[in-house]
Tab-separated table of N, CA and C in Angstrom:
chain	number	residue	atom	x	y	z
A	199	UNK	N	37.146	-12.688	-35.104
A	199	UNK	CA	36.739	-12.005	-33.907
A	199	UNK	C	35.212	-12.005	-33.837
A	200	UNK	N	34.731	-12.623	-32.600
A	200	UNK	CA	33.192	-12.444	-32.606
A	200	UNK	C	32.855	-11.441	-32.126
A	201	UNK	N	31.739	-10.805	-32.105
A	201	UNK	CA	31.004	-10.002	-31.615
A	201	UNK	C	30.642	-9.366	-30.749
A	202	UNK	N	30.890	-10.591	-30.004
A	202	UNK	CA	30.865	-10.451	-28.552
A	202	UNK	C	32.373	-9.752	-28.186
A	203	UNK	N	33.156	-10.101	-28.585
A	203	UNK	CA	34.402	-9.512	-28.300
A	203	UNK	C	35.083	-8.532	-29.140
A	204	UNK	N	34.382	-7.911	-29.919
A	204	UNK	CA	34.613	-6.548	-31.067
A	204	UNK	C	35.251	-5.650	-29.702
A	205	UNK	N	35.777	-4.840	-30.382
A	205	UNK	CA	36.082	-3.762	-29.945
A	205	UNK	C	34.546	-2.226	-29.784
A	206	UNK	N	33.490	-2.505	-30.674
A	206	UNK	CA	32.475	-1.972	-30.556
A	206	UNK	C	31.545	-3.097	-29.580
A	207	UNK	N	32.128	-3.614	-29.912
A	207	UNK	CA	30.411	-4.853	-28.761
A	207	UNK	C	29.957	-3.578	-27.382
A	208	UNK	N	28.695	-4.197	-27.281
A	208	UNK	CA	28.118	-3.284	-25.814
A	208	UNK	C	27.076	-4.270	-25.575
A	209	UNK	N	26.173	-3.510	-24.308
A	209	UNK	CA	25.390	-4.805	-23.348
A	209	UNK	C	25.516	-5.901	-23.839
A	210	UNK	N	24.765	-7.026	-23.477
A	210	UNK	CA	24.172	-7.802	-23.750
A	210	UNK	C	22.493	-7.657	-23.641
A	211	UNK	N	21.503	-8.557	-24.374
A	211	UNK	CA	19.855	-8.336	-24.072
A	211	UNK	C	19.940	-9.032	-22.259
A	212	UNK	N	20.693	-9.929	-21.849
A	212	UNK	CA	20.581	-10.176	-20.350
A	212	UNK	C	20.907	-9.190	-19.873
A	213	UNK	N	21.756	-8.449	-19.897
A	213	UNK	CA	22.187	-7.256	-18.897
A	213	UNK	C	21.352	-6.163	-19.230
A	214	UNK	N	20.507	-5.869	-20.292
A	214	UNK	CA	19.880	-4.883	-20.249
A	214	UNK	C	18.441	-5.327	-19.504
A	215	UNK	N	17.882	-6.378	-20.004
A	215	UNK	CA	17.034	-6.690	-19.323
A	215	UNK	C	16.793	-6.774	-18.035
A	216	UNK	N	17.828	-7.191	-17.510
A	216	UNK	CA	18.356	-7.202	-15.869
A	216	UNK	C	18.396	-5.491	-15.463
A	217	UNK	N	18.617	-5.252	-16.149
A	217	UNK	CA	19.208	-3.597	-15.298
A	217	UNK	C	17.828	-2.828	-15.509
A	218	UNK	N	16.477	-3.273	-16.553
A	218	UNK	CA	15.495	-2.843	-16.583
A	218	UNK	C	14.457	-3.221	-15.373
A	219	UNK	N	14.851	-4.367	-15.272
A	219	UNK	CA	13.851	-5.333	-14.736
A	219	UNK	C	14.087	-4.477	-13.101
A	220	UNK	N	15.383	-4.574	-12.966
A	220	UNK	CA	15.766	-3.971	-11.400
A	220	UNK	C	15.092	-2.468	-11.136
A	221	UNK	N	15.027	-1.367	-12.005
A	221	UNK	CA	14.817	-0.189	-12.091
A	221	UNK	C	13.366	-0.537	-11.925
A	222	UNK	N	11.972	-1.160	-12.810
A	222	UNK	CA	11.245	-1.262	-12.695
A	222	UNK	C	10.855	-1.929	-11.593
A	223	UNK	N	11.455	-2.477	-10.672
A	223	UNK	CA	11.323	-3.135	-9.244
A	223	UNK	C	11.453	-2.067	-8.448
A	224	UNK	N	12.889	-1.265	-8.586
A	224	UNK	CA	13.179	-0.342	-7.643
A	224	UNK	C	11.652	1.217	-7.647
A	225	UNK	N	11.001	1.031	-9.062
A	225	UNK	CA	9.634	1.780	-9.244
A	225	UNK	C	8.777	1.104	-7.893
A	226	UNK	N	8.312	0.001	-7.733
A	226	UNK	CA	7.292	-0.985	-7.217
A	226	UNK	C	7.945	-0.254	-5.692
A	227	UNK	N	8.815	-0.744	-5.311
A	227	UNK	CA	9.891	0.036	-4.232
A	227	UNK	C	9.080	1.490	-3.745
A	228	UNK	N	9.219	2.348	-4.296
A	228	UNK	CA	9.287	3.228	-3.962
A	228	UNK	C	7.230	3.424	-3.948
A	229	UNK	N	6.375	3.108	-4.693
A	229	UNK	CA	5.339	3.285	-4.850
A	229	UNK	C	4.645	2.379	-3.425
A	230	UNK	N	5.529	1.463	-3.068
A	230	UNK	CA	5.306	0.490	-1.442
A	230	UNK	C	5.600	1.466	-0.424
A	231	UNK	N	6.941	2.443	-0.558
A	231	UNK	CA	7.124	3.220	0.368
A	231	UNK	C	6.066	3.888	0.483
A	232	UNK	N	5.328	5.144	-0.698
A	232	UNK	CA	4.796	6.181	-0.516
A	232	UNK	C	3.542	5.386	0.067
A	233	UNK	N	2.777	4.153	-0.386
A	233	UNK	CA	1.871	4.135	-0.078
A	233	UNK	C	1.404	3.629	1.608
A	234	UNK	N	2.440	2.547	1.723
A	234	UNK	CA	2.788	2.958	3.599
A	234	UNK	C	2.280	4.450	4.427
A	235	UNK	N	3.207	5.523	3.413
A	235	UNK	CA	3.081	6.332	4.354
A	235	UNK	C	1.956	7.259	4.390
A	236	UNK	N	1.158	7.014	3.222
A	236	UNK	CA	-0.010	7.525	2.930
A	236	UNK	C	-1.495	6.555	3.913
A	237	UNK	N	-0.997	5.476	4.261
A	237	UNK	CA	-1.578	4.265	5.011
A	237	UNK	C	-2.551	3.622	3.749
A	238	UNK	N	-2.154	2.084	4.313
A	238	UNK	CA	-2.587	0.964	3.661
A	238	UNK	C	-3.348	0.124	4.110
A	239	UNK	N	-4.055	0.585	5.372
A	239	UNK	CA	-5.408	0.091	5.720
A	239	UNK	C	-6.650	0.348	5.704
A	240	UNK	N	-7.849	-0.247	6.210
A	240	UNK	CA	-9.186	0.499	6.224
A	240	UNK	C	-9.247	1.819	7.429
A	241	UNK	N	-9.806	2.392	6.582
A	241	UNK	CA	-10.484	3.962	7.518
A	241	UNK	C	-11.836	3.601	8.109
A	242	UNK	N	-12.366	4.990	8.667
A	242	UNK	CA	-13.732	4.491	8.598
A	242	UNK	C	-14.454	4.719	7.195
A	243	UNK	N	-14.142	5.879	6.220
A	243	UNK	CA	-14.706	5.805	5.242
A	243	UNK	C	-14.554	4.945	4.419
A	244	UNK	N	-13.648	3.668	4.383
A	244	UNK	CA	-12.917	2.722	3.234
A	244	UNK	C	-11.663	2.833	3.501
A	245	UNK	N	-11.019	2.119	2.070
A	245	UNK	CA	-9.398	1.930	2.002
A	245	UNK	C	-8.959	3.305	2.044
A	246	UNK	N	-7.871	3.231	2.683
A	246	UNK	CA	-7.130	4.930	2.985
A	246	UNK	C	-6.826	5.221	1.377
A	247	UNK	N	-5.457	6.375	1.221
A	247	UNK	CA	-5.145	6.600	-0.223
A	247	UNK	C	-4.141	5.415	-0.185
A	248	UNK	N	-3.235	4.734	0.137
A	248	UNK	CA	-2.120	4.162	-0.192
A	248	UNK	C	-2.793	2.398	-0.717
A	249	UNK	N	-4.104	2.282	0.095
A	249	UNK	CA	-4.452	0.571	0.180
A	249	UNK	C	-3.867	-0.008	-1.596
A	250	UNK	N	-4.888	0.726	-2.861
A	250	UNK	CA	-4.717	0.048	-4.120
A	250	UNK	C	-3.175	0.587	-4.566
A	251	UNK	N	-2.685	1.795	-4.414
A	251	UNK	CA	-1.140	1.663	-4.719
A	251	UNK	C	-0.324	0.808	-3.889
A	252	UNK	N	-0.556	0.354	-2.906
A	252	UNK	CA	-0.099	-0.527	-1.729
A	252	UNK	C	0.321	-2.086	-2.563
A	253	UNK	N	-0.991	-2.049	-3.532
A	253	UNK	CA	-0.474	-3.485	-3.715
A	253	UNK	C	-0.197	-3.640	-5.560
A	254	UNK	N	-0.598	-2.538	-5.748
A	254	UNK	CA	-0.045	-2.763	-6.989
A	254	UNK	C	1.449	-2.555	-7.577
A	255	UNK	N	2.010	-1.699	-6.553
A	255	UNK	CA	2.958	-1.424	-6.210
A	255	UNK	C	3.798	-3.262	-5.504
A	256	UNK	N	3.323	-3.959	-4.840
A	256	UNK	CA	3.853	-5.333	-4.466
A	256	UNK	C	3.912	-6.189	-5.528
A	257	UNK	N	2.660	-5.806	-6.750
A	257	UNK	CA	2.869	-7.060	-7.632
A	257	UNK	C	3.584	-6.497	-8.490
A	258	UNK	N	3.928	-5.043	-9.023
A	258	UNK	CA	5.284	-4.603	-9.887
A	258	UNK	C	6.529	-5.323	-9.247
A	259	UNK	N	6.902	-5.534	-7.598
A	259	UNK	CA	8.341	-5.606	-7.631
A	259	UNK	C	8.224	-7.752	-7.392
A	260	UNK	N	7.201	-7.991	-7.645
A	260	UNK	CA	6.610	-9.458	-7.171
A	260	UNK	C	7.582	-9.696	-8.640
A	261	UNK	N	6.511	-9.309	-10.220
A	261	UNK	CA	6.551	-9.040	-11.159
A	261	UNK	C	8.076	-9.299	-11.372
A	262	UNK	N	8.673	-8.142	-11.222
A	262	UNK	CA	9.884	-7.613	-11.385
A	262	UNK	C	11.182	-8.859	-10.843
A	263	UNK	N	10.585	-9.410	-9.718
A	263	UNK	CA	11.554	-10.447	-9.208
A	263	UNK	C	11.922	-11.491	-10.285
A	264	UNK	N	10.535	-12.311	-10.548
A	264	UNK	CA	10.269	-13.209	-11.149
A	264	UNK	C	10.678	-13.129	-13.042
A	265	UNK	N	10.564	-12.078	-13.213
A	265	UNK	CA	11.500	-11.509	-14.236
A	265	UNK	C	13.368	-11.231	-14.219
A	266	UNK	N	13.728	-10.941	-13.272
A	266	UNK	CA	14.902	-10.995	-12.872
A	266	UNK	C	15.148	-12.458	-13.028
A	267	UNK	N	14.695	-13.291	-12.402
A	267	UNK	CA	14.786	-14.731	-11.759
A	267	UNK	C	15.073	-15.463	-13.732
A	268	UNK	N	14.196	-15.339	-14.325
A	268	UNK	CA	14.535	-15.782	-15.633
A	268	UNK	C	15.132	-15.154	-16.201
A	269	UNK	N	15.620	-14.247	-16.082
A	269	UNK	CA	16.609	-13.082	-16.493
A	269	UNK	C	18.059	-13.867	-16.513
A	270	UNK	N	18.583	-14.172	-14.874
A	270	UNK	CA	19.173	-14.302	-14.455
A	270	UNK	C	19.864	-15.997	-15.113
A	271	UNK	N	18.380	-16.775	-15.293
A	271	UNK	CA	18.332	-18.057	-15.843
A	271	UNK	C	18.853	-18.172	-17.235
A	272	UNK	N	18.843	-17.122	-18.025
A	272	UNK	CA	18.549	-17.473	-19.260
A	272	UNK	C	20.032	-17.220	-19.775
A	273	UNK	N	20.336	-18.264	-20.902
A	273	UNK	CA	21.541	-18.435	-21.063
A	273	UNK	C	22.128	-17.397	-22.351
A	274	UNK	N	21.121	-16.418	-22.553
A	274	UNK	CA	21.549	-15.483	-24.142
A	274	UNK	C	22.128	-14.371	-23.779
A	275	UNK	N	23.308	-14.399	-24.802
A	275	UNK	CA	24.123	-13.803	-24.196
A	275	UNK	C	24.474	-12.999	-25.508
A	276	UNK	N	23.686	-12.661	-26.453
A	276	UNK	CA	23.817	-12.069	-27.678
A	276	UNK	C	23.641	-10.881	-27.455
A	277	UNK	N	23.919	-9.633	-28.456
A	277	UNK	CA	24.575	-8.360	-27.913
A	277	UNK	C	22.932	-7.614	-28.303
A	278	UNK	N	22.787	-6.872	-27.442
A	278	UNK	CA	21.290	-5.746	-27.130
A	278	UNK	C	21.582	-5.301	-28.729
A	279	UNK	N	22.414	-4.492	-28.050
A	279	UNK	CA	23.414	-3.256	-28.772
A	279	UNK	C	25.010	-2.632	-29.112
A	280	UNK	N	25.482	-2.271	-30.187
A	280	UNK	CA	26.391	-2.029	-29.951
A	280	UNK	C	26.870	-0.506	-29.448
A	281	UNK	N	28.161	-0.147	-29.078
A	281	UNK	CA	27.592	1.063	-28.467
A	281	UNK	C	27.542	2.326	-29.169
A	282	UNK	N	27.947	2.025	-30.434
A	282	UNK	CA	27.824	3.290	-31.445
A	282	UNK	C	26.421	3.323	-31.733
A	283	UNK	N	26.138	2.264	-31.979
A	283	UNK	CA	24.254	2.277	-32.126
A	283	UNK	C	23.324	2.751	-30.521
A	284	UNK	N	24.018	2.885	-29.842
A	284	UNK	CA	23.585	3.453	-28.390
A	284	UNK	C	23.960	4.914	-28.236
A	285	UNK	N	24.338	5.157	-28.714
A	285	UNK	CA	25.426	7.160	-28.949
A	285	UNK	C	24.407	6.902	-29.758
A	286	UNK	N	24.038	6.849	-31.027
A	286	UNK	CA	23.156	7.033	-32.202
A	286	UNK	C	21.671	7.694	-31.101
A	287	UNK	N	21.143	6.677	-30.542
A	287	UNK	CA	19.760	6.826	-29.698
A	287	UNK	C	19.904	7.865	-28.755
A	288	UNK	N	21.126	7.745	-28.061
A	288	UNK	CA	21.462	8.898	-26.949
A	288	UNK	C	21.210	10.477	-27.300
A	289	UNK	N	21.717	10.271	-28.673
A	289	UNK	CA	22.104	11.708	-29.108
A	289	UNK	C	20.996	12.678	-29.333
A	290	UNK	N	19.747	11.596	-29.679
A	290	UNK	CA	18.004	12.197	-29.728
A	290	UNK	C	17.528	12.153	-28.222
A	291	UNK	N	17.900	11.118	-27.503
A	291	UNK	CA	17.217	10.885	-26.095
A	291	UNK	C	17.551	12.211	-25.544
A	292	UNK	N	18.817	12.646	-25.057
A	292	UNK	CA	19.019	13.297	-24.124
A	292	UNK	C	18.592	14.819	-24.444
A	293	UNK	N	18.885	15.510	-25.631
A	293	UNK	CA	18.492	16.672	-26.066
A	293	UNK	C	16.829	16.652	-26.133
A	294	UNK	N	16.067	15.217	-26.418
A	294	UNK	CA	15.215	15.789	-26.306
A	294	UNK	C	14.300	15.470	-24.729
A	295	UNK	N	15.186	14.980	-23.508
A	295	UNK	CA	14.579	14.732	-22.061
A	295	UNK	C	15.248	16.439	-21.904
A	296	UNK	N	16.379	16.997	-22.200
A	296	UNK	CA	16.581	18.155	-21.907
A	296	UNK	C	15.198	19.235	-22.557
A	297	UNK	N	14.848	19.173	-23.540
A	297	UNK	CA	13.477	20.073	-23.902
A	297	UNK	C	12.802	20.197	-23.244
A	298	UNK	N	12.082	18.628	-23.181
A	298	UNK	CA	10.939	18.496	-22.079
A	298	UNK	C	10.964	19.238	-20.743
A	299	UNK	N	12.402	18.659	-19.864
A	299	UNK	CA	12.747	19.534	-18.938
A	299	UNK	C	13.068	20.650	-19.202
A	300	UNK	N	13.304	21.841	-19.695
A	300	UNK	CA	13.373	23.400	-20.696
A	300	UNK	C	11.806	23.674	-19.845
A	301	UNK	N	11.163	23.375	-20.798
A	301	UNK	CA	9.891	23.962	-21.493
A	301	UNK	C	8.939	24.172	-20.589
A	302	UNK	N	8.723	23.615	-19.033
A	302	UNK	CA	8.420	24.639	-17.909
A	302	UNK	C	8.736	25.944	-17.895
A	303	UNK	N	10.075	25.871	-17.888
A	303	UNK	CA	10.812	26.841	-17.321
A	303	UNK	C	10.702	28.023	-18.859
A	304	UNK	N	11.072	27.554	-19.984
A	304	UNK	CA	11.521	28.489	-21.009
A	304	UNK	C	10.128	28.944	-21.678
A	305	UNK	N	9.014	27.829	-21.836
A	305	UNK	CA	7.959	28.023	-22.558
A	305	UNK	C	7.816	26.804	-23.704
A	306	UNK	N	7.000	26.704	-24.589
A	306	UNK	CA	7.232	25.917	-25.465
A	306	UNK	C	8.048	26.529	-26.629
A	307	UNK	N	7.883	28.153	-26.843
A	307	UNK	CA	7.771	28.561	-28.178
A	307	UNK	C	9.854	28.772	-28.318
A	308	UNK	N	10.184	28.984	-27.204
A	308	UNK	CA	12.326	29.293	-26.830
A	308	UNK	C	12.615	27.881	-27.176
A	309	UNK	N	11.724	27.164	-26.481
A	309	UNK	CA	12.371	25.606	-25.844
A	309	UNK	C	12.599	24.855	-27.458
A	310	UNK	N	11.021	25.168	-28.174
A	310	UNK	CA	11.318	24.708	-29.195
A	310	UNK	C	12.136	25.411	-30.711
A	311	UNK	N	12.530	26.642	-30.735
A	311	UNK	CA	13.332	27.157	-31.415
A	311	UNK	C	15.187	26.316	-31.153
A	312	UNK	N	15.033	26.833	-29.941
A	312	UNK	CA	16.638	26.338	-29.645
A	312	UNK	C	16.822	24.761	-29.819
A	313	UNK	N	15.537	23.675	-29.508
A	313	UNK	CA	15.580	22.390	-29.929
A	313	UNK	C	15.734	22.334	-31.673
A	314	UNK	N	14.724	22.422	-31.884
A	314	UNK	CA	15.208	22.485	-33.904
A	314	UNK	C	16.199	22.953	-34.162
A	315	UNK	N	16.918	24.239	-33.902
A	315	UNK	CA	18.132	24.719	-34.229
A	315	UNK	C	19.183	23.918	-33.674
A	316	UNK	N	19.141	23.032	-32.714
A	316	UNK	CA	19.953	22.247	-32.559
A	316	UNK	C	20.088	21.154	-33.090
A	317	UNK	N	19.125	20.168	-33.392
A	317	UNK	CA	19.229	19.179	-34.257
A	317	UNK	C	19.260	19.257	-36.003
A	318	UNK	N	18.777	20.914	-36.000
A	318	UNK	CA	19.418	21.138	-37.503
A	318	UNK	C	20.857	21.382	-37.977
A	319	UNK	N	21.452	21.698	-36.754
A	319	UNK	CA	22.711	22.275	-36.963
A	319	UNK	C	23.579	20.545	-36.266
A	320	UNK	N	23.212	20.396	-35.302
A	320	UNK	CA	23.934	19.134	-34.772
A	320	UNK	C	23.950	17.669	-36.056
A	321	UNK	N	22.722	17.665	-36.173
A	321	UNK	CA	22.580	16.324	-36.562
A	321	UNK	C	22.205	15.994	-38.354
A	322	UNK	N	21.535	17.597	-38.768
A	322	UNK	CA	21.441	17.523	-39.806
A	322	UNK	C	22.549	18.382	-40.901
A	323	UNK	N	23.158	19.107	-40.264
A	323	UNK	CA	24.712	19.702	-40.598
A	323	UNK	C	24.047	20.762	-41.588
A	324	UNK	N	22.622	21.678	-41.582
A	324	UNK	CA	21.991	22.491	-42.317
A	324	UNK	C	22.818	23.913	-41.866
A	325	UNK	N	22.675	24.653	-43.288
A	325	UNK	CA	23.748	26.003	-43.097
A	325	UNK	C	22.846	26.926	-42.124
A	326	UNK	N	22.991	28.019	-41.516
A	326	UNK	CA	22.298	28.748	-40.208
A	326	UNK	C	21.348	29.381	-40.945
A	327	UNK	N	21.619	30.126	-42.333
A	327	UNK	CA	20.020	30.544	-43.029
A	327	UNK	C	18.897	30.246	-42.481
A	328	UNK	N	19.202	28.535	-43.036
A	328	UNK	CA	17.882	28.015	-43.040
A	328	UNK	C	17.758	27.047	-41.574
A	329	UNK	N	18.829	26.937	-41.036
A	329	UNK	CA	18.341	26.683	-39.416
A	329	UNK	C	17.581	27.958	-39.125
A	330	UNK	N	18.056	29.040	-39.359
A	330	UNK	CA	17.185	30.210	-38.663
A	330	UNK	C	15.873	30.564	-39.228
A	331	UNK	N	15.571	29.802	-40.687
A	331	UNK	CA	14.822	30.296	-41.125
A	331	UNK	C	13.319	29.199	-40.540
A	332	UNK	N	13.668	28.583	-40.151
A	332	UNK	CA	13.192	27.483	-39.566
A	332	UNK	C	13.280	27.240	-38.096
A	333	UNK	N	13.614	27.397	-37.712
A	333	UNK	CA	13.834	26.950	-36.246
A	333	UNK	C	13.089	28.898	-35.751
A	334	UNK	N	12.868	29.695	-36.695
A	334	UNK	CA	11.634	30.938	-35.873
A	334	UNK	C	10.579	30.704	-36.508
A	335	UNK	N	10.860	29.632	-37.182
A	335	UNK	CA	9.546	29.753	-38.471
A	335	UNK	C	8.537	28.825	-37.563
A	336	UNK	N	8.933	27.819	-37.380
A	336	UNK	CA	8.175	26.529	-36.908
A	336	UNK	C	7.337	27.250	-35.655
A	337	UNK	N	7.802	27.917	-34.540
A	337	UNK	CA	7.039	28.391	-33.083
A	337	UNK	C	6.172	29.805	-33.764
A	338	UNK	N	6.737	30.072	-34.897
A	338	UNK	CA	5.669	31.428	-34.852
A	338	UNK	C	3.836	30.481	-35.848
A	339	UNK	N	4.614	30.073	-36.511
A	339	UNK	CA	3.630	29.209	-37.461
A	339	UNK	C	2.708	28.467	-36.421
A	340	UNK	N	3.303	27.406	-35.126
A	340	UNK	CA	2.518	26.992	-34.263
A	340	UNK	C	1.788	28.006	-33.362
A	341	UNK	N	2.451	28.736	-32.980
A	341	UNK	CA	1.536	30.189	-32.251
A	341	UNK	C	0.274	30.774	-33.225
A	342	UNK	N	0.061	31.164	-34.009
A	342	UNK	CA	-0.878	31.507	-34.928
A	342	UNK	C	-2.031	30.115	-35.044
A	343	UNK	N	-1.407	29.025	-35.399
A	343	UNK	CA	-2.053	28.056	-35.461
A	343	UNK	C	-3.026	28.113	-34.233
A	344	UNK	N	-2.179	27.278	-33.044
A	344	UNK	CA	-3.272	27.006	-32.200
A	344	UNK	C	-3.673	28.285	-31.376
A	345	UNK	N	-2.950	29.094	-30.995
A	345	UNK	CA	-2.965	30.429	-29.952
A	345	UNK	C	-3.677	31.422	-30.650
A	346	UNK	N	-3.965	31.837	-32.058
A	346	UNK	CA	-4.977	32.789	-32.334
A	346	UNK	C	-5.833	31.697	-33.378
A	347	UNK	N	-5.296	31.066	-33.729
A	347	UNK	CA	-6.916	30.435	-34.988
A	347	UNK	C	-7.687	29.100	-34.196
A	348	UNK	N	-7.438	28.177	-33.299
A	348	UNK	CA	-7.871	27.077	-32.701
A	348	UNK	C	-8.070	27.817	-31.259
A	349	UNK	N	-7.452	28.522	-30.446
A	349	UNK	CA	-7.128	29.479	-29.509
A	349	UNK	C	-7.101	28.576	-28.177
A	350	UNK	N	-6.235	27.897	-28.718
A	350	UNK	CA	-5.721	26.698	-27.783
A	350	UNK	C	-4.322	27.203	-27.247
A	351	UNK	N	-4.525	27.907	-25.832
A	351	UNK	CA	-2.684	28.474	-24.942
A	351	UNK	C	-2.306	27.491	-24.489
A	352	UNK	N	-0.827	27.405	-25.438
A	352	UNK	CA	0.168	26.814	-25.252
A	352	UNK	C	1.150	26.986	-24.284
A	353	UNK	N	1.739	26.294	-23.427
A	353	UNK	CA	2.928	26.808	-22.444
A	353	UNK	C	3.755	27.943	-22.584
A	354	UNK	N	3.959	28.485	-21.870
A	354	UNK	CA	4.571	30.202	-22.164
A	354	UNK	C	5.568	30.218	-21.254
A	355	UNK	N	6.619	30.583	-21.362
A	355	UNK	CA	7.821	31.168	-20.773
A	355	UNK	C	7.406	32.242	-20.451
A	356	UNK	N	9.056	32.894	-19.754
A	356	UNK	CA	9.187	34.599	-19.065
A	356	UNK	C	9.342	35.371	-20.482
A	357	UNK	N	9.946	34.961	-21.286
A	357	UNK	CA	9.961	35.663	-22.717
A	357	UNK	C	8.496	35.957	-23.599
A	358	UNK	N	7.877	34.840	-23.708
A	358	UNK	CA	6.609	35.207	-24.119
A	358	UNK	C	5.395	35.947	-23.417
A	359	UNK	N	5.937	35.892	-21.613
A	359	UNK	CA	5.129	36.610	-21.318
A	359	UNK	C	5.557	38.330	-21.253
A	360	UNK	N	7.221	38.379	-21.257
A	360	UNK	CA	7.567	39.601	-21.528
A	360	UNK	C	7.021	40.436	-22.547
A	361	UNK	N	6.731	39.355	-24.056
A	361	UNK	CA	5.951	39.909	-24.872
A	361	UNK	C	4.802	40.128	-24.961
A	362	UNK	N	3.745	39.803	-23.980
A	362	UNK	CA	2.477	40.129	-23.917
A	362	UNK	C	1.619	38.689	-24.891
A	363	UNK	N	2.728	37.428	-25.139
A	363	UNK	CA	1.651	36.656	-26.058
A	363	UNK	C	1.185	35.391	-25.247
């Protein structure tokens, strides 16, 4: 049984490349729209705001074609990834695009307790002691650090500001 036909097989490097190449076109796309509507001609003071996103924005999806185009050409058909090795990457990606997105809203010091405690308990299978002993340890240790000794303010939630820090 090859590889290609495992029962684990996933993409191929053409289909990922292709499905990148398109997304990064559909970017160029949208940066052509905004800058249209921002206008892409001369003012009297100079180029409006849209003129240099106007076209840099044309040579991303120019770019992007011409990449597709050999994309499309190219005859390899060997596997990106398989998809357990794609769950493997997922499992860090998404918890940590969920933080990022958190940490407006929660602060850094929640966002990042409940992140460590999750990948200590999810991924590193650590008993709750020392998830807990760690996952309050790490945001109070960084608070002291930069917020009273460097006195560098860090993103703050409704909780930290409930607390006055």
């Amino acid at each position: 049984m090859t590889a290609h036909h495992s029962r684990n097989a996933g993409p191929t490097h053409k289909s990922v490349e292709a499905g990148f190449t398109i997304v990064i076109g559909i970017f160029g796309a949208i940066v052509v729209y905004g800058s249209i509507k921002a206008g892409i001609n001369w003012g009297a003071e100079g180029p409006r705001a849209g003129f240099f996103p106007f076209y840099v924005g044309l040579f991303i999806i120019i770019s992007s074609a011409v990449n597709l185009w050999n994309t499309i050409r190219d005859a390899d058909v060997a596997l990106f990834a398989e998809w357990n090795q794609l769950r493997q990457v997922f499992s860090v990606v998404f918890p940590t695009a969920i933080y990022v997105g958190a940490m407006p809203f929660t602060g850094l010091y929640l966002a990042s307790m409940v992140f460590i405690a999750w990948f200590m308990r999810w991924l590193g299978k650590y008993p709750w002691p020392i998830i807990a002993a760690i996952s309050l340890g790490m945001p109070i240790v960084t608070y002291f650090v930069f917020e009273r000794w460097f006195l560098v303010p860090l993103p703050k939630g409704p909780i930290e500001e409930w607390l006055g820090l």
